[in-house]
PDB file of C-alpha atoms in Angstrom:
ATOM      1  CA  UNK A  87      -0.404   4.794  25.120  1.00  0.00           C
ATOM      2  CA  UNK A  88       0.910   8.047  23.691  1.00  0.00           C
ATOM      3  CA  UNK A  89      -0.683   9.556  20.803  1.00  0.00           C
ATOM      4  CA  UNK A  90      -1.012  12.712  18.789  1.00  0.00           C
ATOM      5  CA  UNK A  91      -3.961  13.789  15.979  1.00  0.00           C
ATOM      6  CA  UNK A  92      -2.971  16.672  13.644  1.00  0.00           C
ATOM      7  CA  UNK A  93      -5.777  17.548  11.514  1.00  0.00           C
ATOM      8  CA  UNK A  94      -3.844  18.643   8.074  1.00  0.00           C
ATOM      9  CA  UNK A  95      -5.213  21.496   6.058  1.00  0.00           C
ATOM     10  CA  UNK A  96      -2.354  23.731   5.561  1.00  0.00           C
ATOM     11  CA  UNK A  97       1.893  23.319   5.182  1.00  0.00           C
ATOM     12  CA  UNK A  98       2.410  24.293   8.685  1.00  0.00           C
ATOM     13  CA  UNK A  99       0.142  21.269   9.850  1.00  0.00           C
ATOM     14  CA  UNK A 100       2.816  19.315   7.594  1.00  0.00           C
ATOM     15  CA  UNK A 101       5.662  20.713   9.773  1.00  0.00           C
ATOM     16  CA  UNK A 102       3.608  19.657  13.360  1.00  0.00           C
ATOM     17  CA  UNK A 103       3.065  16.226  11.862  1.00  0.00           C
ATOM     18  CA  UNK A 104       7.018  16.069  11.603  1.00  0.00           C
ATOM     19  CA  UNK A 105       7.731  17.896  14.748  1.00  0.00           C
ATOM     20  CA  UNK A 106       4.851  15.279  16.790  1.00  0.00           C
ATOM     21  CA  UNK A 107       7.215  12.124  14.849  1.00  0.00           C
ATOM     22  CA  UNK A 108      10.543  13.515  15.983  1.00  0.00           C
ATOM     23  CA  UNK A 109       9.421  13.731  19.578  1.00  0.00           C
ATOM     24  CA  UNK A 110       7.996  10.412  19.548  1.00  0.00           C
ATOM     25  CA  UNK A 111      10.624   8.347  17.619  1.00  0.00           C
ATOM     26  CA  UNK A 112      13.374   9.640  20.822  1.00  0.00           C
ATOM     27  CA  UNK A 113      11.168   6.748  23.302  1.00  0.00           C
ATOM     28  CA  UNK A 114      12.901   4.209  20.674  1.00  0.00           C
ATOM     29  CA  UNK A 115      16.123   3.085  19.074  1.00  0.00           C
ATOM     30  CA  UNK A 116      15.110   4.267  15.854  1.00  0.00           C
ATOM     31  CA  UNK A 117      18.416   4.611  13.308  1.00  0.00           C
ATOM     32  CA  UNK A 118      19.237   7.586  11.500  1.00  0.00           C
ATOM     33  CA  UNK A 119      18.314   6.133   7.958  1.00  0.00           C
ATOM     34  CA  UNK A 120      15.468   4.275   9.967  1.00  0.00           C
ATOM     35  CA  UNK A 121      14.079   8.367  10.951  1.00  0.00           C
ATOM     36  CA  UNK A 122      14.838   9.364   7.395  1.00  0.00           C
ATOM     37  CA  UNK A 123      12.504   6.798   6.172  1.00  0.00           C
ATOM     38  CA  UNK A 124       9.708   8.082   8.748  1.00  0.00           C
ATOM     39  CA  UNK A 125      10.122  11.726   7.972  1.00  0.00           C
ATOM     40  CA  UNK A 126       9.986  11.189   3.911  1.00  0.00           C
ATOM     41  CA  UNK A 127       6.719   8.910   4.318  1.00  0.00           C
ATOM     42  CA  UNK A 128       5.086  11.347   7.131  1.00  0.00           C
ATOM     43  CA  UNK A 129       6.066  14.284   4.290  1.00  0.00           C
ATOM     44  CA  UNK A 130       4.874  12.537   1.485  1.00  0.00           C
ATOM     45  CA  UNK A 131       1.422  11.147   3.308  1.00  0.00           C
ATOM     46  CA  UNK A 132       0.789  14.434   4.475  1.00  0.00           C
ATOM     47  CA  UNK A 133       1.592  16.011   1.556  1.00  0.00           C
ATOM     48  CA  UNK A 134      -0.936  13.659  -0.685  1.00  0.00           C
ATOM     49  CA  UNK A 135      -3.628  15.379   1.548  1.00  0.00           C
ATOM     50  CA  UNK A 136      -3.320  19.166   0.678  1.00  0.00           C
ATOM     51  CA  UNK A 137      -2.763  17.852  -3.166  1.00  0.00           C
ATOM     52  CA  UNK A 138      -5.066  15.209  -3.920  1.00  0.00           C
ATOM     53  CA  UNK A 139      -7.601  15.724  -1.114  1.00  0.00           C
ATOM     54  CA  UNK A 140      -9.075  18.926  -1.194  1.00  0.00           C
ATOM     55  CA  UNK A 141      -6.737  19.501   1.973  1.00  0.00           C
ATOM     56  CA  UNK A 142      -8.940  17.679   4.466  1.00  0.00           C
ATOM     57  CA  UNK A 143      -7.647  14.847   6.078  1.00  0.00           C
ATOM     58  CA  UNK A 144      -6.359  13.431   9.417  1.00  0.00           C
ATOM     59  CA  UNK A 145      -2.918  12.540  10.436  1.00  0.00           C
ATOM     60  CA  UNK A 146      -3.056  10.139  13.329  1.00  0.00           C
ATOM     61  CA  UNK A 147       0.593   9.211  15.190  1.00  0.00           C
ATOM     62  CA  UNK A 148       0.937   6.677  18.175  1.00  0.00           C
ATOM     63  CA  UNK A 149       3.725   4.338  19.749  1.00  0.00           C
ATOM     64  CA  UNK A 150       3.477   1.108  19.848  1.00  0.00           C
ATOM     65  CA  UNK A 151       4.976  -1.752  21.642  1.00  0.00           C
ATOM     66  CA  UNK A 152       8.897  -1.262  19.911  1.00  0.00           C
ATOM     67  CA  UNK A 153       7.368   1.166  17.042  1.00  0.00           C
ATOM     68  CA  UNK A 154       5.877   3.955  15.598  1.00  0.00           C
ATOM     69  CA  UNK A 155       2.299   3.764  13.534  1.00  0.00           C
ATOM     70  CA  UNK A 156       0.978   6.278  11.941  1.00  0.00           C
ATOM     71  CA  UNK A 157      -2.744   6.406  10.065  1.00  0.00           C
ATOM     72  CA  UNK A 158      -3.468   9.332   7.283  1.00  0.00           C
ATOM     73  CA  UNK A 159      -7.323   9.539   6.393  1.00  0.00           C
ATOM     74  CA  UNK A 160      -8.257  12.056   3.971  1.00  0.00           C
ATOM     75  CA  UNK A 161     -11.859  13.062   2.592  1.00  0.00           C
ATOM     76  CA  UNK A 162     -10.495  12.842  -0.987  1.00  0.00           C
ATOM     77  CA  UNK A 163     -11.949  11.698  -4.184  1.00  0.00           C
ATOM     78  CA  UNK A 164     -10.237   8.053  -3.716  1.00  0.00           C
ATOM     79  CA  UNK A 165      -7.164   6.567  -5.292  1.00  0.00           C
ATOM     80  CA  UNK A 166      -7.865   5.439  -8.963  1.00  0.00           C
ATOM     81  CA  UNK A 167      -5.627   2.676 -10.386  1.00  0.00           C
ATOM     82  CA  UNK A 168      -4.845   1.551  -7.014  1.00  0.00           C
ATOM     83  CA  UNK A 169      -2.466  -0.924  -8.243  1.00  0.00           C
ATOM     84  CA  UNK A 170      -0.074   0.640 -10.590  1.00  0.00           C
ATOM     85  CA  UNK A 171       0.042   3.698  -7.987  1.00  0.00           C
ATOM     86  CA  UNK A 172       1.263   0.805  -5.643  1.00  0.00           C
ATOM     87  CA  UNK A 173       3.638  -0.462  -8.449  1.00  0.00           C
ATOM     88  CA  UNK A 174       5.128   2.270  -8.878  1.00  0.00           C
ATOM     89  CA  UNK A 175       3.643   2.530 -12.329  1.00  0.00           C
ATOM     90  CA  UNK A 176       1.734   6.259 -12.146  1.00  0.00           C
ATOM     91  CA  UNK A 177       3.382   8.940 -12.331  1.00  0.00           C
ATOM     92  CA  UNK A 178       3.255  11.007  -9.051  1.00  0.00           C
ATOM     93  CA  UNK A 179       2.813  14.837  -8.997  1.00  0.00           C
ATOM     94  CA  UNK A 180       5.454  17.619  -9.252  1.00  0.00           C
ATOM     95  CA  UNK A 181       5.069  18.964  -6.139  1.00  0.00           C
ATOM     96  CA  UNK A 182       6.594  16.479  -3.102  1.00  0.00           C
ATOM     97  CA  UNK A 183       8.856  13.993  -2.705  1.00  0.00           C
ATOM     98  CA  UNK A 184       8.474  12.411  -6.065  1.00  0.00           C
ATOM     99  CA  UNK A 185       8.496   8.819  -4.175  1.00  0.00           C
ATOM    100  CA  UNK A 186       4.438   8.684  -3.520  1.00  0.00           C
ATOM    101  CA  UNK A 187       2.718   5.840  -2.310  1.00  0.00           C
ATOM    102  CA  UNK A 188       5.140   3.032  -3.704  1.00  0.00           C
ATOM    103  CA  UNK A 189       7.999   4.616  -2.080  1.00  0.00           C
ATOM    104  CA  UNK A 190       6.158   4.846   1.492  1.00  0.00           C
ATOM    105  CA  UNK A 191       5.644   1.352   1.090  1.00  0.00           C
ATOM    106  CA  UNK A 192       8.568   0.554   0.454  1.00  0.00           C
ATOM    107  CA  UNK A 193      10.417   2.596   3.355  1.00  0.00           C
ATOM    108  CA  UNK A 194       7.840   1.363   5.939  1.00  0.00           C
ATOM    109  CA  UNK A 195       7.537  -1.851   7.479  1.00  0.00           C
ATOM    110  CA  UNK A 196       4.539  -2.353   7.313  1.00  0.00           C
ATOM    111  CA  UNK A 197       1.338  -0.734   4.984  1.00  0.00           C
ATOM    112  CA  UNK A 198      -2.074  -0.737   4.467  1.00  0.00           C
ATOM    113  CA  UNK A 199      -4.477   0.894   2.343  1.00  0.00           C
ATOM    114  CA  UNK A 200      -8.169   1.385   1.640  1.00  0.00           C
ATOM    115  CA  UNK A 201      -9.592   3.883  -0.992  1.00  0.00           C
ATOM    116  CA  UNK A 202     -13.018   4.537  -1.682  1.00  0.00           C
ATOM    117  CA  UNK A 203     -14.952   7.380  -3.342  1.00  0.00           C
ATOM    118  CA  UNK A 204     -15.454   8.556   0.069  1.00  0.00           C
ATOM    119  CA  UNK A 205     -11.820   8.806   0.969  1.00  0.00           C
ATOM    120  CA  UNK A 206      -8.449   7.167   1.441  1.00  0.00           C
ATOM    121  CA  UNK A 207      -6.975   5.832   4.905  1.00  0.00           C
ATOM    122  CA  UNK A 208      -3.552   4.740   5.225  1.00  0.00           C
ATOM    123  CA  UNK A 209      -1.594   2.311   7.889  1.00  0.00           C
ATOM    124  CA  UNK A 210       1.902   2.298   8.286  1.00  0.00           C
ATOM    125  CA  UNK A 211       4.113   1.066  11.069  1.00  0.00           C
ATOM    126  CA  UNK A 212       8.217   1.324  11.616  1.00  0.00           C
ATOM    127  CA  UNK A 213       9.866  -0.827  13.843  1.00  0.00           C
ATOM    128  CA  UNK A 214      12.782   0.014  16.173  1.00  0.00           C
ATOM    129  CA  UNK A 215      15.557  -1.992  15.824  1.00  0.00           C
ATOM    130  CA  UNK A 216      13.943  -4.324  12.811  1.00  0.00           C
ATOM    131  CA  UNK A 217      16.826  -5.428  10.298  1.00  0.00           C
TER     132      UNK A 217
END
């Protein structure tokens, strides 16, 4: 199984995220808008580290059978309103994407979270080839 751990604390640790996705998503089919998707939700996870968690947090990248998961943790203060951030419904910050964690949802196959005062931990997966 291949795998990569950046520990993000800094921008450039945003950029070696990116880099570690782009060599991994060339051992699948992945489509152009299909690597889009996966670079705007690596950005934007990433990114929700260095603004909402004091900059402490993992980001975790591995292939799997036909896809790519990745798994953000973060040390953070934990995700209030968990629901309407989901929805779509809170406003995100100025700085990113602007898409937050509705829009990773939404560009990802599949997504999990958990929050907790103790921290945050995502789950996402994109599948090669998936329609």
């Amino acid at each position: 199984m291949t795998y990569q751990i950046v520990n993000i604390s800094s921008e450039d640790d945003i950029y070696f995220a990116l880099s570690t996705v782009r060599h991994f998503m060339k051992q699948f089919p992945f489509s152009e808008s299909d690597q889009q998707r996966i670079y705007v939700s690596v950005s934007e996870l990433t990114r929700n580290i260095l603004d909402h968690a004091c900059s402490k947090g993992l980001f975790y990248c591995e292939l799997i059978d036909r896809g790519i998961r990745f798994i953000v943790t973060d040390e953070g203060p934990g995700i209030l309103n968990i629901d309407e951030v989901l929805n779509g419904k809170k406003i995100s910050s100025s700085r990113g994407l602007g898409l937050g964690l509705s829009g990773v949802k939404r560009l990802m196959d599949e997504f999990q979270i958990e929050t907790s005062t103790r921290g945050t931990k995502i789950v996402a997966i994109k599948w090669a080839g998936k329609k």
